[in-house]
Each structure stands twice: as C-alpha cells, then as structure tokens.
Coordinates of C-alpha atoms in Angstrom, one line a residue:
Chain A
M11 CA 173.1 79.3 46.8
T12 CA 172.4 81.5 43.8
E13 CA 168.9 82.5 43.2
C14 CA 167.3 80.3 40.5
R15 CA 163.9 81.9 40.5
C16 CA 163.1 84.2 37.8
F17 CA 159.8 86.0 38.5
G18 CA 159.8 87.7 35.1
A19 CA 159.9 84.5 33.2
V20 CA 156.7 82.9 34.6
A21 CA 154.6 81.0 32.0
H22 CA 151.0 80.4 32.3
Y23 CA 149.8 76.8 32.4
K24 CA 148.3 75.4 29.2
P25 CA 146.4 72.2 29.7
P26 CA 147.7 69.6 27.1
S27 CA 145.5 69.4 24.1
T28 CA 143.9 66.0 23.7
D29 CA 143.4 66.5 20.0
S30 CA 147.3 66.3 19.5
N31 CA 147.7 63.3 21.6
P32 CA 144.5 61.2 21.6
T33 CA 146.5 58.0 22.7
L34 CA 147.3 59.6 26.1
E35 CA 143.7 60.0 27.0
D36 CA 142.0 57.1 29.0
P37 CA 139.1 55.8 26.9
T38 CA 137.5 53.7 29.8
P39 CA 134.8 56.3 30.9
D40 CA 133.6 56.8 27.4
Y41 CA 133.4 53.1 26.7
M42 CA 131.7 52.3 29.9
N43 CA 129.3 55.1 29.4
L44 CA 128.3 53.7 25.9
L45 CA 128.1 50.2 27.2
G46 CA 125.9 51.3 30.1
M47 CA 123.4 53.0 27.7
I48 CA 123.4 49.8 25.4
F49 CA 122.6 47.5 28.2
S50 CA 120.0 49.9 29.7
M51 CA 118.2 49.9 26.3
C52 CA 118.4 46.1 26.1
G53 CA 117.1 45.8 29.7
L54 CA 114.2 48.0 28.9
M55 CA 113.3 46.8 25.5
L56 CA 114.0 43.1 26.0
K57 CA 113.0 43.1 29.7
L58 CA 116.2 41.4 30.8
K59 CA 116.9 42.0 34.4
W60 CA 120.6 41.0 34.1
C61 CA 121.2 43.7 31.4
A62 CA 119.8 46.3 33.6
W63 CA 122.0 45.3 36.5
I64 CA 125.1 45.3 34.3
A65 CA 124.1 48.8 33.0
V66 CA 124.1 50.0 36.7
Y67 CA 127.5 48.6 37.1
C68 CA 128.8 50.2 33.9
S69 CA 127.6 53.6 34.9
F70 CA 129.3 53.2 38.3
I71 CA 132.5 52.3 36.7
S72 CA 132.3 55.1 34.2
F73 CA 131.8 57.5 37.0
A74 CA 134.8 56.2 39.1
N75 CA 137.1 56.6 35.9
S76 CA 135.8 59.9 34.8
R77 CA 137.8 63.2 34.6
S78 CA 137.0 66.1 36.7
S79 CA 136.6 68.2 33.6
E80 CA 133.8 66.0 32.3
D81 CA 130.2 67.1 32.3
T82 CA 128.3 65.6 35.2
K83 CA 125.1 65.8 33.2
Q84 CA 126.3 63.0 31.0
M85 CA 127.1 60.9 34.0
M86 CA 123.9 61.5 35.8
S87 CA 121.8 60.8 32.7
S88 CA 123.6 57.4 32.2
F89 CA 123.0 56.6 35.8
M90 CA 119.5 57.5 35.8
L91 CA 118.8 55.5 32.6
S92 CA 120.4 52.4 34.1
I93 CA 118.3 52.7 37.4
S94 CA 115.1 53.3 35.4
A95 CA 115.9 50.1 33.4
V96 CA 116.3 48.2 36.7
V97 CA 113.1 49.6 38.2
M98 CA 111.0 49.0 35.0
S99 CA 112.1 45.4 34.6
Y100 CA 111.0 44.6 38.2
L101 CA 107.8 46.5 37.9
Q102 CA 106.9 44.4 34.7
N103 CA 108.0 41.1 36.2
P104 CA 108.5 41.0 39.9
Q105 CA 110.0 37.5 39.9
P106 CA 113.4 37.2 41.1
M107 CA 116.3 37.0 38.7
S108 CA 117.3 33.5 37.8
P109 CA 121.0 32.6 37.6
P110 CA 122.2 31.6 34.2
W111 CA 123.4 28.1 35.4
Chain B
M22 CA 70.8 -17.3 42.2
L23 CA 72.4 -20.7 42.4
P24 CA 71.6 -23.4 44.9
C25 CA 74.0 -23.8 47.7
K26 CA 75.3 -27.2 47.7
K27 CA 76.8 -27.3 51.1
C28 CA 73.5 -26.9 53.1
A29 CA 70.7 -29.3 53.6
F30 CA 67.2 -28.1 54.2
S31 CA 63.8 -29.8 54.6
F32 CA 60.5 -27.9 54.9
S33 CA 56.8 -28.2 55.6
T34 CA 54.0 -26.0 54.5
K35 CA 54.3 -23.9 57.6
E36 CA 57.8 -23.7 57.1
L37 CA 57.2 -22.4 53.7
K38 CA 55.8 -19.2 55.0
S39 CA 58.7 -18.6 57.3
N40 CA 60.9 -19.4 54.5
C41 CA 59.3 -16.7 52.4
F42 CA 60.4 -14.2 54.9
Y43 CA 63.8 -15.6 55.0
F44 CA 64.0 -15.5 51.4
C45 CA 63.4 -11.8 51.2
V46 CA 66.2 -11.1 53.7
L47 CA 68.3 -13.5 51.6
C48 CA 67.5 -11.3 48.4
V49 CA 68.5 -8.3 50.3
Y50 CA 71.8 -9.9 51.4
I51 CA 72.4 -11.0 47.8
L52 CA 71.9 -7.6 46.4
C53 CA 74.4 -6.1 48.9
Y54 CA 77.0 -8.5 48.2
T55 CA 76.9 -8.4 44.4
E56 CA 77.6 -4.7 44.5
C57 CA 80.8 -5.2 46.4
Y58 CA 82.0 -8.5 44.9
L59 CA 80.8 -8.5 41.4
G60 CA 82.7 -11.0 39.4
R61 CA 83.9 -13.0 42.1
Y62 CA 82.7 -16.5 42.4
N63 CA 82.7 -18.9 45.0
D64 CA 84.4 -22.1 44.3
D65 CA 81.4 -23.8 45.5
F66 CA 80.1 -23.2 42.0
D67 CA 83.0 -24.8 40.2
D68 CA 82.6 -28.1 41.7
G69 CA 81.3 -29.3 38.2
E70 CA 77.7 -29.8 39.0
D71 CA 75.4 -29.3 36.1
L72 CA 73.4 -26.1 37.1
A73 CA 70.5 -27.1 34.6
E74 CA 69.7 -29.8 36.8
F75 CA 68.2 -27.4 39.3
D76 CA 64.6 -26.2 38.9
D77 CA 63.6 -22.8 38.3
N78 CA 62.0 -22.9 41.7
D79 CA 63.4 -20.2 43.8
F80 CA 63.7 -22.7 46.5
A81 CA 65.5 -25.2 44.4
E82 CA 68.5 -24.5 46.3
F83 CA 66.9 -25.6 49.5
E84 CA 65.5 -28.8 48.0
D85 CA 68.5 -30.5 46.5
V86 CA 71.4 -30.2 48.6
N87 CA 74.4 -32.4 48.5
E88 CA 75.9 -32.8 51.9
D89 CA 79.6 -32.6 51.7
P90 CA 81.1 -32.1 54.9
T91 CA 84.5 -32.6 53.5
V92 CA 84.2 -29.4 51.3
E93 CA 86.7 -27.0 52.4
V94 CA 85.6 -23.7 53.8
E95 CA 86.1 -21.1 51.0
S96 CA 88.4 -18.3 51.7
E97 CA 86.5 -15.7 49.5
P98 CA 83.0 -15.0 50.1
P99 CA 80.6 -15.7 47.4
P100 CA 78.6 -13.0 45.6
K101 CA 75.7 -13.8 47.4
P102 CA 75.6 -15.1 50.9
A103 CA 75.5 -18.6 51.2
P104 CA 72.2 -20.2 52.1
S105 CA 74.0 -21.5 55.1
S106 CA 74.5 -18.0 56.5
I107 CA 70.8 -17.3 56.7
P108 CA 70.0 -17.0 60.3
V109 CA 67.6 -19.5 61.2
E110 CA 64.8 -19.4 63.7
D111 CA 63.4 -22.6 64.4
D112 CA 59.8 -22.2 65.3
E113 CA 59.2 -25.8 65.0
D114 CA 61.3 -28.8 66.0
E115 CA 61.1 -30.3 62.7
A116 CA 63.0 -27.9 61.0
T117 CA 66.5 -28.7 61.1
V118 CA 69.0 -26.5 59.8
E119 CA 72.5 -27.5 59.1
I120 CA 74.9 -24.8 58.7
E121 CA 78.3 -25.8 57.9
D122 CA 80.0 -22.5 57.9
G123 CA 79.5 -18.9 57.4
Q124 CA 76.9 -18.5 60.2
D125 CA 79.2 -16.6 62.2
E126 CA 79.2 -14.0 59.4
F127 CA 75.7 -13.2 59.8
E128 CA 76.0 -12.9 63.6
D129 CA 78.5 -10.1 63.1
A130 CA 78.0 -8.3 59.8
D131 CA 80.9 -5.9 60.4
A132 CA 83.2 -8.8 61.1
Q133 CA 82.0 -10.4 57.9
V134 CA 83.0 -7.3 55.8
S135 CA 86.4 -7.1 57.3
D136 CA 87.1 -10.7 56.9
M137 CA 86.2 -10.6 53.2
Y138 CA 89.7 -9.9 51.9
S139 CA 91.3 -12.5 54.1
K140 CA 89.0 -15.3 52.7
Y141 CA 89.6 -14.6 49.1
D142 CA 91.2 -17.2 47.1
K143 CA 94.1 -15.6 45.3
D144 CA 93.9 -18.0 42.4
E145 CA 90.1 -17.4 41.9
F146 CA 90.7 -13.9 40.5
E147 CA 92.8 -12.9 37.6
G148 CA 94.3 -9.5 36.9
Y149 CA 93.5 -8.3 40.4
E150 CA 96.5 -7.0 42.2
K151 CA 96.3 -5.4 45.5
T152 CA 98.1 -2.1 45.7
N153 CA 98.3 -0.3 49.0
S154 CA 98.3 3.2 47.5
P155 CA 97.4 3.2 43.9
F156 CA 97.2 7.0 43.5
K157 CA 100.0 8.2 45.7
D158 CA 102.9 7.7 43.2
T159 CA 101.1 9.6 40.4
L160 CA 100.9 12.7 42.5
I161 CA 103.3 15.6 41.4
Y162 CA 103.8 18.3 43.8
Q163 CA 104.5 21.6 42.0
D164 CA 106.7 24.1 43.6
V165 CA 105.1 27.3 44.6
P166 CA 106.3 30.1 42.2
A167 CA 109.1 32.1 43.7
H168 CA 107.4 35.4 43.7
L169 CA 104.5 34.0 45.6
Q170 CA 106.6 32.5 48.2
N171 CA 106.9 35.8 50.2
S172 CA 110.5 35.1 51.3
W173 CA 113.6 37.2 50.8
E174 CA 115.7 34.1 50.2
S175 CA 114.3 33.7 46.6
Y176 CA 115.9 37.1 45.8
Y177 CA 119.4 36.1 46.5
M178 CA 120.7 37.3 43.2
E179 CA 119.4 40.7 43.6
I180 CA 120.9 40.8 47.1
L181 CA 124.2 39.8 45.6
M182 CA 124.1 42.6 43.0
V183 CA 123.3 45.1 45.7
T184 CA 126.1 43.8 47.9
G185 CA 128.4 44.1 45.0
L186 CA 127.4 47.7 44.3
L187 CA 127.9 48.6 47.9
A188 CA 131.4 46.9 47.9
Y189 CA 132.2 49.0 44.8
I190 CA 131.0 52.2 46.5
M191 CA 133.0 51.4 49.6
N192 CA 136.2 50.8 47.5
Y193 CA 135.7 53.9 45.6
I194 CA 135.6 56.0 48.8
I195 CA 138.6 54.3 50.4
G196 CA 140.6 54.4 47.1
K197 CA 140.0 58.0 46.4
N198 CA 140.9 59.0 50.0
K199 CA 144.1 56.9 49.8
N200 CA 145.3 58.6 46.5
S201 CA 144.4 62.0 47.9
R202 CA 146.5 61.3 51.0
L203 CA 149.4 60.0 48.8
A204 CA 149.2 63.1 46.6
Q205 CA 149.3 65.4 49.6
A206 CA 152.1 63.6 51.3
W207 CA 154.2 63.9 48.1
F208 CA 153.5 67.7 47.8
N209 CA 154.2 68.4 51.5
S210 CA 157.6 66.6 51.1
H211 CA 158.5 68.4 47.9
R212 CA 156.9 71.8 48.5
E213 CA 160.1 73.4 50.0
L214 CA 162.4 72.3 47.2
L215 CA 159.9 73.5 44.6
E216 CA 159.2 76.8 46.2
S217 CA 162.9 77.6 46.4
N218 CA 163.5 76.8 42.7
F219 CA 160.3 78.1 41.0
A220 CA 158.6 81.5 41.2
L221 CA 155.2 79.9 40.4
V222 CA 154.1 76.7 42.1
G223 CA 150.8 75.3 41.2
D224 CA 148.7 76.9 38.4
D225 CA 145.3 75.4 37.1
G226 CA 145.3 77.5 34.0
T227 CA 141.8 78.9 34.7
S228 CA 142.7 82.4 35.8
K229 CA 143.8 85.1 33.2
E230 CA 147.1 85.8 35.0
A231 CA 149.5 83.2 36.2
T232 CA 149.1 83.1 39.9
S233 CA 150.6 80.6 42.2
T234 CA 147.8 78.5 43.9
G235 CA 150.2 76.5 46.0
K236 CA 148.3 73.2 45.7
L237 CA 148.0 70.3 43.3
N238 CA 145.4 70.4 40.4
Q239 CA 143.3 67.2 40.6
E240 CA 142.5 66.0 37.0
N241 CA 141.1 62.7 38.0
E242 CA 140.6 60.5 41.1
H243 CA 144.1 59.0 40.5
I244 CA 145.9 61.8 38.5
Y245 CA 147.3 65.0 40.1
N246 CA 149.0 67.9 38.2
L247 CA 151.3 70.6 39.2
W248 CA 152.7 73.3 37.0
C249 CA 155.9 75.1 38.1
S250 CA 157.4 78.0 36.2
G251 CA 159.6 81.0 36.8
R252 CA 163.1 79.6 36.7
V253 CA 166.2 80.3 34.9
C254 CA 167.1 77.7 32.2
C255 CA 163.6 76.4 31.7
E256 CA 160.3 77.6 30.6
G257 CA 158.2 75.5 33.0
M258 CA 157.9 72.2 34.6
L259 CA 154.8 69.9 34.6
I260 CA 154.7 67.2 37.3
Q261 CA 152.0 64.5 37.0
L262 CA 151.3 62.1 39.8
K263 CA 149.9 59.1 38.1
F264 CA 148.6 56.9 40.8
L265 CA 147.0 53.4 40.5
K266 CA 143.2 53.5 40.0
R267 CA 142.5 52.5 43.6
Q268 CA 138.9 54.0 43.3
D269 CA 138.0 51.3 40.7
L270 CA 137.3 47.9 42.1
L271 CA 137.9 46.2 38.7
N272 CA 141.3 47.8 38.5
V273 CA 142.0 46.7 41.9
L274 CA 141.0 43.1 41.1
A275 CA 143.2 43.3 37.8
R276 CA 146.2 44.5 39.9
M277 CA 146.0 41.4 41.9
M278 CA 146.8 39.4 38.9
R279 CA 149.3 41.9 37.4
P280 CA 150.9 44.3 40.0
T281 CA 151.9 47.7 38.9
C282 CA 153.2 50.8 40.8
D283 CA 152.3 54.5 41.1
Q284 CA 154.4 56.7 38.9
V285 CA 155.6 60.3 39.0
Q286 CA 156.1 61.9 35.6
I287 CA 158.1 65.3 35.2
K288 CA 158.2 67.1 31.9
V289 CA 160.5 70.1 31.8
T290 CA 160.1 72.4 28.7
L291 CA 163.1 74.4 27.8
N292 CA 163.6 77.5 25.8
D293 CA 165.5 77.4 22.6
E294 CA 168.8 78.7 24.1
D295 CA 168.6 76.3 27.0
M296 CA 169.6 73.2 25.3
D297 CA 171.9 72.0 22.4
T298 CA 170.8 69.7 19.7
F299 CA 171.0 66.1 21.0
V300 CA 168.8 63.2 21.9
F301 CA 169.5 60.9 24.8
A302 CA 167.6 58.4 27.0
V303 CA 168.6 56.1 30.0
G304 CA 166.2 53.7 31.8
S305 CA 165.2 50.2 32.5
R306 CA 165.7 47.8 29.5
K307 CA 162.0 47.2 29.1
A308 CA 161.3 51.0 29.1
M309 CA 164.0 51.7 26.8
S310 CA 162.9 49.1 24.1
R311 CA 159.4 50.3 24.4
L312 CA 160.2 54.0 24.1
Q313 CA 162.4 53.2 21.1
K314 CA 159.3 51.8 19.3
E315 CA 156.8 54.4 20.5
M316 CA 158.6 57.8 20.5
Q317 CA 159.1 59.7 17.3
D318 CA 162.5 61.2 18.1
L319 CA 163.9 58.2 19.6
S320 CA 163.1 56.0 16.7
E321 CA 164.5 58.5 14.2
F322 CA 167.6 59.6 15.8
C323 CA 168.6 56.6 18.1
G324 CA 168.2 53.8 15.7
D325 CA 170.8 51.6 17.3
K326 CA 169.6 49.0 20.1
P327 CA 169.9 50.1 23.7
K328 CA 173.4 49.8 25.0
S329 CA 174.5 48.7 28.4
G330 CA 175.5 51.3 30.9
A331 CA 178.4 49.2 32.2
K332 CA 180.7 51.8 30.7
Y333 CA 179.6 54.3 33.2
S334 CA 179.2 51.8 36.1
L335 CA 175.5 51.7 35.9
P336 CA 173.6 48.7 37.1
D337 CA 172.7 46.0 34.6
S338 CA 169.1 46.6 34.8
L339 CA 169.6 49.9 33.0
S340 CA 170.4 50.6 29.3
I341 CA 171.2 53.7 27.2
L342 CA 169.8 55.2 24.0
S343 CA 171.9 58.0 22.5
E344 CA 172.3 59.8 19.3
M345 CA 176.1 59.8 19.5
A346 CA 178.7 58.7 22.0
E347 CA 179.8 62.4 22.8
V348 CA 176.3 63.0 24.2
S349 CA 176.4 59.9 26.6
D350 CA 179.8 61.1 27.8
G351 CA 178.4 64.5 28.4
V352 CA 175.3 63.6 30.2
M353 CA 176.7 60.8 32.3
D354 CA 179.0 62.7 34.6
S355 CA 179.8 61.4 38.0
K356 CA 177.1 63.2 39.9
M357 CA 174.5 61.9 37.3
V358 CA 175.9 58.4 37.7
H359 CA 175.7 58.7 41.5
Y360 CA 172.1 59.7 41.4
I361 CA 171.2 57.1 38.9
T362 CA 172.9 54.2 40.7
N363 CA 171.7 55.1 44.1
H364 CA 168.0 55.2 42.9
A365 CA 168.1 52.7 40.0
D366 CA 164.9 50.8 41.4
K367 CA 162.9 54.0 41.2
I368 CA 164.1 55.2 37.7
E369 CA 161.8 54.0 35.0
S370 CA 163.2 56.3 32.1
I371 CA 165.1 59.7 31.6
H372 CA 164.7 61.3 28.2
F373 CA 166.5 64.4 27.0
S374 CA 165.6 65.6 23.5
D375 CA 165.6 68.7 21.4
Q376 CA 163.2 67.1 18.9
F377 CA 160.7 65.8 21.2
S378 CA 157.0 65.6 19.5
G379 CA 155.5 62.9 21.6
P380 CA 154.6 59.3 20.6
K381 CA 154.3 58.4 17.0
V382 CA 151.0 59.4 15.6
M383 CA 149.4 56.8 13.3
Q384 CA 147.1 58.2 10.6
E385 CA 144.9 56.0 8.6
E386 CA 144.8 58.1 5.5
G387 CA 148.7 58.1 5.2
Q388 CA 151.5 60.1 6.7
P389 CA 151.1 63.7 8.0
L390 CA 151.8 66.3 5.4
K391 CA 153.8 68.4 7.9
L392 CA 156.6 67.6 10.1
P393 CA 155.3 67.3 13.7
E394 CA 156.2 70.3 16.0
T395 CA 159.1 69.8 18.2
K396 CA 160.0 71.1 21.6
K397 CA 163.2 71.0 23.7
T398 CA 162.0 68.7 26.6
L399 CA 163.5 66.8 29.5
L400 CA 161.3 63.8 30.5
F401 CA 161.6 61.9 33.7
T402 CA 159.4 58.8 34.8
F403 CA 160.0 57.6 38.4
N404 CA 158.3 54.6 40.0
V405 CA 157.0 55.2 43.6
P406 CA 158.4 52.4 45.9
G407 CA 155.8 49.9 47.4
M408 CA 154.6 48.2 44.2
G409 CA 151.0 49.4 44.8
N410 CA 151.2 49.1 48.5
T411 CA 152.5 52.7 49.0
S412 CA 152.3 54.6 52.1
P413 CA 152.6 58.3 52.6
K414 CA 156.0 57.9 54.1
D415 CA 157.3 56.5 50.9
M416 CA 157.0 59.9 49.2
D417 CA 160.0 61.2 51.1
S418 CA 162.3 58.9 49.2
L419 CA 161.4 60.7 45.9
V420 CA 163.0 63.9 47.0
P421 CA 166.6 63.1 46.0
L422 CA 165.1 62.3 42.5
M423 CA 163.6 65.9 42.3
N424 CA 167.0 67.1 43.2
M425 CA 168.5 65.1 40.2
V426 CA 165.8 66.9 38.0
I427 CA 166.9 70.3 39.1
Y428 CA 170.5 69.3 38.6
S429 CA 169.7 67.9 35.2
I430 CA 168.1 71.2 34.1
D431 CA 171.3 73.0 35.0
K432 CA 173.5 70.4 33.5
V433 CA 171.7 70.5 30.1
K434 CA 172.0 74.3 29.9
K435 CA 175.9 74.0 30.3
L436 CA 176.2 70.9 28.0
R437 CA 177.4 72.0 24.5
L438 CA 178.5 69.7 21.7
N439 CA 181.8 70.2 20.0
R440 CA 182.0 71.1 16.3
E441 CA 182.1 67.5 15.1
G442 CA 179.2 66.6 17.2
K443 CA 177.3 69.6 16.1
L444 CA 177.8 68.8 12.4
K445 CA 176.8 65.3 13.0
A446 CA 173.5 66.4 14.8
D447 CA 172.7 68.9 12.0
R448 CA 173.2 66.2 9.4
N449 CA 170.9 63.8 11.3
R450 CA 168.2 66.4 11.5
A451 CA 168.4 67.2 7.7
R452 CA 168.4 63.5 6.9
V453 CA 165.2 63.0 8.9
E454 CA 163.5 65.9 7.3
E455 CA 164.4 64.8 3.8
N456 CA 163.1 61.3 4.5
F457 CA 159.9 62.7 5.8
L458 CA 159.6 64.9 2.6
K459 CA 160.2 62.0 0.4
Q460 CA 157.7 59.9 2.0
T461 CA 155.0 62.5 1.8
H462 CA 156.0 63.8 -1.7
A463 CA 153.0 61.9 -3.3
Q464 CA 150.5 63.1 -0.8
R465 CA 151.9 66.7 -1.1
Q466 CA 151.5 66.6 -4.8
E467 CA 148.0 65.5 -4.6
A468 CA 147.2 68.2 -2.1
A469 CA 148.7 70.9 -4.3
Q470 CA 146.8 69.7 -7.3
T471 CA 143.6 69.7 -5.3
R472 CA 144.3 73.3 -4.2
R473 CA 145.0 74.4 -7.8
E474 CA 141.7 72.9 -9.0
E475 CA 139.8 74.5 -6.2
K476 CA 141.3 77.9 -7.2
K477 CA 140.2 77.4 -10.7
R478 CA 136.7 76.3 -9.9
A479 CA 136.3 79.4 -7.6
E480 CA 137.5 81.7 -10.4
K481 CA 135.1 80.1 -12.9
E482 CA 132.3 80.5 -10.5
R483 CA 133.1 84.1 -10.0
I484 CA 133.1 84.7 -13.8
M485 CA 129.8 82.9 -14.2
N486 CA 128.2 85.0 -11.4
E487 CA 129.3 88.3 -13.0
E488 CA 126.1 90.0 -14.3
D489 CA 127.8 92.5 -16.7
P490 CA 128.6 90.5 -19.9
E491 CA 131.4 92.9 -20.9
R492 CA 133.1 92.4 -17.6
Q493 CA 132.5 88.8 -17.9
R494 CA 134.3 88.7 -21.2
R495 CA 137.2 90.7 -19.9
L496 CA 137.6 88.3 -16.8
E497 CA 137.6 85.4 -19.2
E498 CA 140.2 86.8 -21.3
A499 CA 142.3 87.5 -18.4
A500 CA 142.1 84.0 -17.1
Q501 CA 142.9 82.7 -20.5
R502 CA 146.1 84.9 -20.7
R503 CA 147.2 83.7 -17.1
E504 CA 146.8 79.9 -18.2
Q505 CA 148.7 80.6 -21.4
K506 CA 151.6 82.3 -19.5
K507 CA 151.7 79.3 -17.0
L508 CA 151.9 76.9 -20.0
E509 CA 154.8 78.9 -21.5
K510 CA 156.8 78.8 -18.2
K511 CA 156.4 75.2 -17.8
Q512 CA 157.7 74.6 -21.4
M513 CA 160.6 76.8 -20.8
K514 CA 161.5 75.0 -17.6
M515 CA 161.4 71.7 -19.5
K516 CA 163.7 73.0 -22.2
Q517 CA 166.2 74.2 -19.5
I518 CA 166.2 70.9 -17.9
K519 CA 166.8 69.1 -21.1
V520 CA 169.7 71.5 -22.0
K521 CA 171.2 71.1 -18.6
A522 CA 170.9 67.3 -18.8
M523 CA 172.7 67.4 -22.3

C-alpha cells in the first residue's frame, strides 16, 4: 500500500465563517434567549407567575441548545433574570398559581 | 281582657278578697302569655258573642258565664290563660269552681309551654308557616383562601413546574452522555483508517501551528467536528458528526412525532489540480430534489430532473443528477456501484463539484454583485442506522463508507473528461457567468455611478478645503479639464459605434 500521507501538505483548520452561510447556523438558542428575557420582563412587570415559569424553561432550552463557543455570561444573565422573575412574583403574591382552565 | 265563657263562677264578699289575689296572679299569667302568643286568638272569642255586653268590671268575666260543656277544647292556647286555668283554692264550701279544661296546664307550667304548639289550630293563623331551620339554607360557607390553608397540595402547579424542570435536567444529562458515547465510538472505530490516510487527525484551529490533537472537537452537545489533513490528492477533510438533539427534551418529544436519524457529513476540499471541471450528485430521491433546489451549483449546472440509477444497477430509491452523461459514466464505475448498492440505506447524498459555493444565498436588496467564490469539493452525507435509537455498535457499520470516501478522493483525481466533455463544461461555465452578469447589470451600473459621484464629491471637498486661493483655482481648472476630456472621449465612442453600425 503506497503511502498516502503527505506531511508537507498539512493545512490548518479554519472554522467555517458564519457570515458566509447564516442558514447553516441553528437560531434556536438565540430565539430562546430572547423569549426568555421577554417573558422574564412580563413576569416582573405584570406580576404573572406563569410568565416567569416559562422564562425559566426558555433559558434552560437556550442553554441546552447553545454552542460551546458562545459566551456563558449571556446564558447566566438570562438564567438569573428568569429566576429573579419567579422569586419576585412569589414574594409579592404568595398565593399558588392557578391553572388557566 | 275578655271574659271567659266556658267557666262559671259565683262569689260572696269574702270570696271577693280571695279573688283579688287570684286576679293579680291572673294578670301576671296574662302578661306572660301575651308576649309569647301575640296575635293569636282563642276560638273562644269567635263564637259571635257581643263583647259590648260585658261590663267594664274586671270581674265581668266571672259574673256572666255561659256554660257550654259541648264546646270543644281549643287546640291553641289563648293569649291569656283561661279563667278556667286559675288554680282554685277553695277556702269555703260555697265556692264552686267549674273548670272544664286547661287546669292541667297550671299544674305543670312547663308541660303547658311544650304543649302550646300541639294545641294550635292551624286555620286560626294565616301567613304562619313552620320551618324547621329557617336560617340554615341561607348560610354560605366561604372556602379558606389557598395561601392560608398551610397545605402543600394547593401548590400543585408549582410542583408540576419543578418536576418538569427536573425532568428536563435529567434528560439533558442523559442525552449529552449518549451523544458523547456515540461520538467516541465512531472515532474509535475510524481512528485507524484516518491515521493511516492523513498526517493530521484532529485540529481545533486554536493553536498557531497545525498540530494533531487526535480527538474530536465538540462544537455543541450534539455536533462534533474532526479536521483531517496531510494527504495527497486533497487539501483537507472536515468530518461533522451531526447527532440528534438528545439533550433537549422538546426535541426528544418532537422526534416521537417525526423520527429522524443521526448523520455524518464529510466535506473534502481539493486543490485545483486534483479535480476536473464537472458537477455530479447521487443519493436518495428526496435528497436529490431538495439539493437541486437549494444548492447553487446543482441548480445552475444540473438543470434536468434527477434520473434513475437503473442504468448502473442502482436501487430504485436512488437517483442521479449529472452535468453530462460522460461524468456519470466516469464516476459510476463498478467499485463505486458496489459500495453504493451495498450501503444504499445509509447513503443520503454524494455530491462532487468543482463549482461548489454552498446553498443559494437569498439577498433582500437584489442579487449579489459578484459571483460567489467556488471551491472544488466532495460532499458525503451518511445516515447512521438505527433511526434515532442508535447504539455505539452501529458506528462500526460506517467504516466501509469511509473507505468509499477515500476511494472517491483517488478516483476524482484520476477522472479526466475528454475533449468534448471539457468543451461542453467550459461552455456551461461561461453561460452561467454571462447570465449572472446580465442579471446584475443594472445593479452594477448603479454601483459604478455611485462610486463616480463619491469620487467627484471627495475631489470638490478637497478643493474647497484648500486654503491657498491660487492653488484652489489651479485645482479647479485641472478638474474642469479632466471633465472635458472625458466628455470628448464619450462623444468619440458614440461616433465610432454609429459608424460601425452603419
């Protein structure tokens, strides 16, 4: 078997640029991050418990789908905001959440 | 106080004194009974006797008494006790007291009270209805507010939410671990083959020099990359293990409705001298029709519908997109057909192209002004068997496909079109470029006009900013002369075109 390897022709890895192919990127973590922030603000301002809980779920989903290269600060801030929304809504109104039906 | 008609009394003077005493007792009794039974009348008084006949004398009731032993006993007690109910103490023999009824009432006062209701005549009273519990039905029992109940059961929605979050976290950990095990299993089964063919296996791109890391590069919890380089006939090979999003519970639930499978994508980039000019693709029918719409090069160079691979004894599930028949004949040799036929279920698409630029890019403002950059590329997309329920052992079945990739790299290097094919390919590429330029002509003209205006504005600004008036004048003159020359040139060109046309 002839030697196929060519040690002189080694090319360095270049990560594919996302600007050239935006369709290849998965938009889920960004959308979920944005949704999480919106629901957190709704839960805090309008004192809606269900909004706050959905915000927590959105931040979890965003974290699960995030890329390794993404900044963890963004994730943590979204997560903390949603937790604070839940805590504040229960401090202001300790009543249990009523189902919509 | 009305006289009692039922009782008969006769008194002497001595008796009168004793009667005074009895009268006082009677008054007390009357007062007690009127409080309880106000408005109730004894039928005794309805017998029709004229009350005016009786004297005002307090004792009138005792003087004129009509004996009527046949009068029935009244069921309801009168508002005052009947004279017959007065206890009589006969001090003297002369006093005779005839008591018809009711005497027993005075002997036992408690019994009298309890028997009152039973002796009422129902017809006597109007608008009076006995109710057993007049107030109980109107009572409304309010529920104790939930937050004051001090029970965890009222917080069932919160418990559900927390349970859902815990389930999501559990699924994240399990899914992430499974994907990691699958990736490692794939790498372990392919490591030997890759290390024998490539000098560099595994490069994350972070270090300055290209060094072999010998491990997968994790991009995501479900995407793993591997860069291999240092081989003849190719620049490099990027392998992407695109697993299912097992770490996301929503995705897991969505996959229950619509099953999908893990994929392995291999992109081999070639040097200019490693491949001739042709575009070719083979794969499942669905994938071929999708790629023809999405991919820039396939839509431009392979305009015909995907053809069946029956000519090459391929299964019916596969179809071919080719720029020309010569290319199909050249690529689909016996070994290639053998590989494809044996692993048809795992092959999603195989795409060879010298004009690869990725999927079509839709721009809102119009078409791009420049042709997209192209690269000679071989693309392979394989489906991992198991349809989502993949086990690490399934990764061994992908090794023959990697052998096919290596074989394809060498094959493409050797494949050369004949003269006719080469001419046809060159004509195709020129046609595509011309079409592109025509479509973008208007935009390019506008862009050129904008550039010219920008240049003029910059020059004018420079002249205006010049402080020395002499120099300013000279620059203005130079600009005017340039404008004049350009105008003359244009006029000359127009004249030449007119002459040529004639």
